Amino acid sequence: MTEQHDALERAHGVTRRTVLKGVVAGALVLCLHESGQIALAGTASRKYGVDAEPGGAVENPLVFVAIHPDDTVTITVARPEMGQGIRTSMALVVADELEAEWPRLRVVQAPGDQARYGNQDTDGSRSMRHFFGPMRRVGAAARMMLESAAAAHWGVPVSEVHAEAQQLWHRASGRHLSYGDLAQAAAREAVPDPQRVRLKSPEQFRYIGKLSTRAIDGADIVAGRARYGIDTRLEGMLYAVVARPAVLGGRLIDYDARAALAVPGVVRVVEIAAHPLPAQAYPLGGVAVLARNTWAAIKGREALKIRWHDGANASFDSQRFEGQLEQAVRRPAEVVRNDGDALSALQAAPRRIEAEYYLPFLAHASMEPPAATARIVAGHCEVWAPVQDPQGTRDLITGLLGMKESDVTVNVTLLGGAFGRKSLGDFAGEAAVLSKAMGGTPVKVMWTREDDIRHDYYQAVAMERLEAVLGPDGLPLAWLHRSASPTEDATFVAGAEGEDSSEYGMGMINIPYRIPNIRLEIPKVPAYTRIGWFRSVYNIAHGFAIQSFIDELAHAAGRDPREYQLSLLGPDRRIDPRTLSDQWNYGESPRRYPLDTGRWRAVIERATREAGWGRALPKGRGLGLAATYSFMSYAAAVVEVEVDRSGRIAVPRVDIAFDCGPQVNPDRVRAQLEGACIMGLTVAKHGAITFKDGRVQQSNFNDYPLLRLPEAPREIHVHVQQAGFEVPLGGVGEPGMPPIAPAFANAIFAATGQRIRHLPVGESVSRT
Amino acid sequence: MALTLHINGRSVDVDAAPDTPLLWVLRDELGLTGAKFGCGMGLCGVCTVHVAGEPVRACLTPLAAVQGKSITTIEAAGEGRIGRAVQSAWLALGVAQCGYCQAGQIMSAVALLRATPQPSDDQIDAAMAGNLCRCGTYPRIRAAIHQAAQQLRETP
Ligand code: FES
Ligand code: FES
């Protein structure tokens, strides 16, 4: 099919959305959603899920599937791979419906091109949520084209042709052909209407939902052959290391490059222009040293003498800012949800419980620091970069170089971890700008770890204040929550302050608890650094605060935290998030994705049962529970801690129960949850970025430590709830994160009586 | 300055200052990109290679220190029996997530199993403490080392 890809794609240009443009029925416009469910469209303009994303979903099999005469099958995966396993998972969905044989399958990574491939912006734990349906239809449509070609070849009705294990069969005559034999003919068949393709029933799945699928990149990884952004090598390539302003918004005054140029191997020193704030995804500006190898570039940068003007953020001090956040949460602020009259209830109460919780700035610190390579040949800029949003990076470079979009290609390498950092391609922009400055010579920009830690798009610092009064049954009568945290919007819009609706939509506004009086407020607090997205984002701070506070309330009420959690959730019900004042719902339809307290209850019950909640523990040990809902998935964690006499904290065991609906690749679901436990413990124990004089004070893993293997729990038990494929998929990559830090903190309380309200905890606590 | 290195069973001449870290020569000059860069300070282990059979951090190891010694990188790890066992355990248990740290993890694991064929959990913890994994594959790394050790014991 390969040669005819483009022509046929143009000819058919089928996307499900173009097919589904509404049907007019009387005065009502009906639109068919992803689920096939009909929604009334008084909100006609409101789209959900992938339909609301730039590029939407493309369902043309000619874009994604190529069958070669030698019977190999190539599947193009458009979403970047960063460890979540999407290259394997997406391919296995297509392959299953296509009836392709896994060992003969190859995966090609799509460059950034949303017009061709549909949405590629890989964040929000939504690749499978949004593309499971479209990719099944892609695989099935390709299979149907092969079946039609076989029928024509044999002169038999297509109903007599059957595809199995990459062969086409005519049972009656015993004839069969390989996919490779029919590849050319199949490409000339009409592409079936995506809504009319015949899908398998789940019992027929061979790869979807099975444990046994070999990871597509596994063998390359263990042999050191896998190629990440840092590994690109081009003929005549120069290696660049950039000195960037230490303070966001800082500018170069002047620099002396003589000593740098004297370093053997250094070729040129080039200034990169700074873009005025807001920072967006633009390069930060500075001075680049280009050399024949990385080491010379690093030495050259050390030899630069630069004078900077630090600019408006030069006095930013995160410790002082913590005080400002504290002030902010102690004053009334903008109300974003108000059920009943929490203020009166709080004022009238004889005893009010209140607590403030703090999460510091976090750096992503993916093991692969940012790195990208660019070259310009005959007016065409080609980039190789580990980016989560390849179209976004393409747009950035198109603008930076003043080129046409069609003259910029962004190839996506493997990402050596990303966690949100590589959503913004500032580092790829640097490579493109430097290649241009060098007349198109290939340039690889390397970030050192210090660059990465000091020039991240940080997870926002947060101060969360909660107040409650308990009724006679011990459950809250009133609940007040103020969340003060800089918004990620400030990275794009000058002066944006305080969490936006998607940010407080992450686990703060959409609490389903049975509390009659709830008041939620968002103070306006500014951002002084680049704020970005870090795995599970604002859910981290909200989950830590809310789940810790519930534990505090349970103890105040003299009740078991597990039983208290279940009472708060109340009877099983499916809640329209809009009734919780949540208009966002992670961009998903509130009907297709209601909040289901029964599923939330079930993960709490599962985690606590599996962990042996309530079992007798020796002194110094404790179990902590937390349960959160994020990215359409439910997670409950029980963390066991052991605090020795010196106060050192160990985590011997974590149980995490998880409900993401059906699982496409169950082993990768487990892997993501294991990873979330480890990363969640890093957040709880170790991670903190601080600023002084506008500068990040940390630099490398010595002062920004990550959890190491000896600290990893000896036992992590992942318990995944089973669900049929009629249930809409939930996210997987992020939702394991939010319950870990609070379950850890609650366990420390159970073990020691010491309440943790300030992260990170560090290696030890004082034992009482 | 020209130096001769013995890498993966071959002798190669490289032209670099003797204080250049081995990592950059492997990656930039020789195209052996399996060893990764993560910190440049000996803090993360993604650059781990073997020199005379011992695991070292290539980001901190100057060329002068490895001249004349035999260097093995991840690209040749599968040539040894232990390396093969470790790689196949890694695949069987699906250890890798992003995979970026795994070359270093595997080189550390191979060195551990060479010195300690049947390591305890404590010995694994001690030997692997210098290899960070941001994706959090530690539980599977432990399990895969045990599995490789068992396979090596059962099929001598
Ligand atoms: S790069 Fe060598 S230890 Fe981190
Ligand atoms: S697998 Fe990603 S850093 Fe270890």
PDB file of C-alpha atoms in Angstrom, chain A residues 30 106 149 274 433 560 562 574 589 758:
ATOM      1  CA  LEU A  30     -27.642  15.602  17.361  1.00  0.00           C
ATOM      2  CA  ARG A 106       7.223  -3.227  12.586  1.00  0.00           C
ATOM      3  CA  ALA A 149      -9.088  -7.630  -2.663  1.00  0.00           C
ATOM      4  CA  ALA A 274      15.769  35.682  24.227  1.00  0.00           C
ATOM      5  CA  VAL A 433      18.008  28.291  15.711  1.00  0.00           C
ATOM      6  CA  ASP A 560     -11.040   4.199  61.315  1.00  0.00           C
ATOM      7  CA  ARG A 562     -10.920   3.342  55.852  1.00  0.00           C
ATOM      8  CA  ARG A 574     -22.827   8.035  39.245  1.00  0.00           C
ATOM      9  CA  SER A 589     -18.203  14.067  28.159  1.00  0.00           C
ATOM     10  CA  HIS A 758       5.010  19.809  54.366  1.00  0.00           C
TER      11      HIS A 758
END
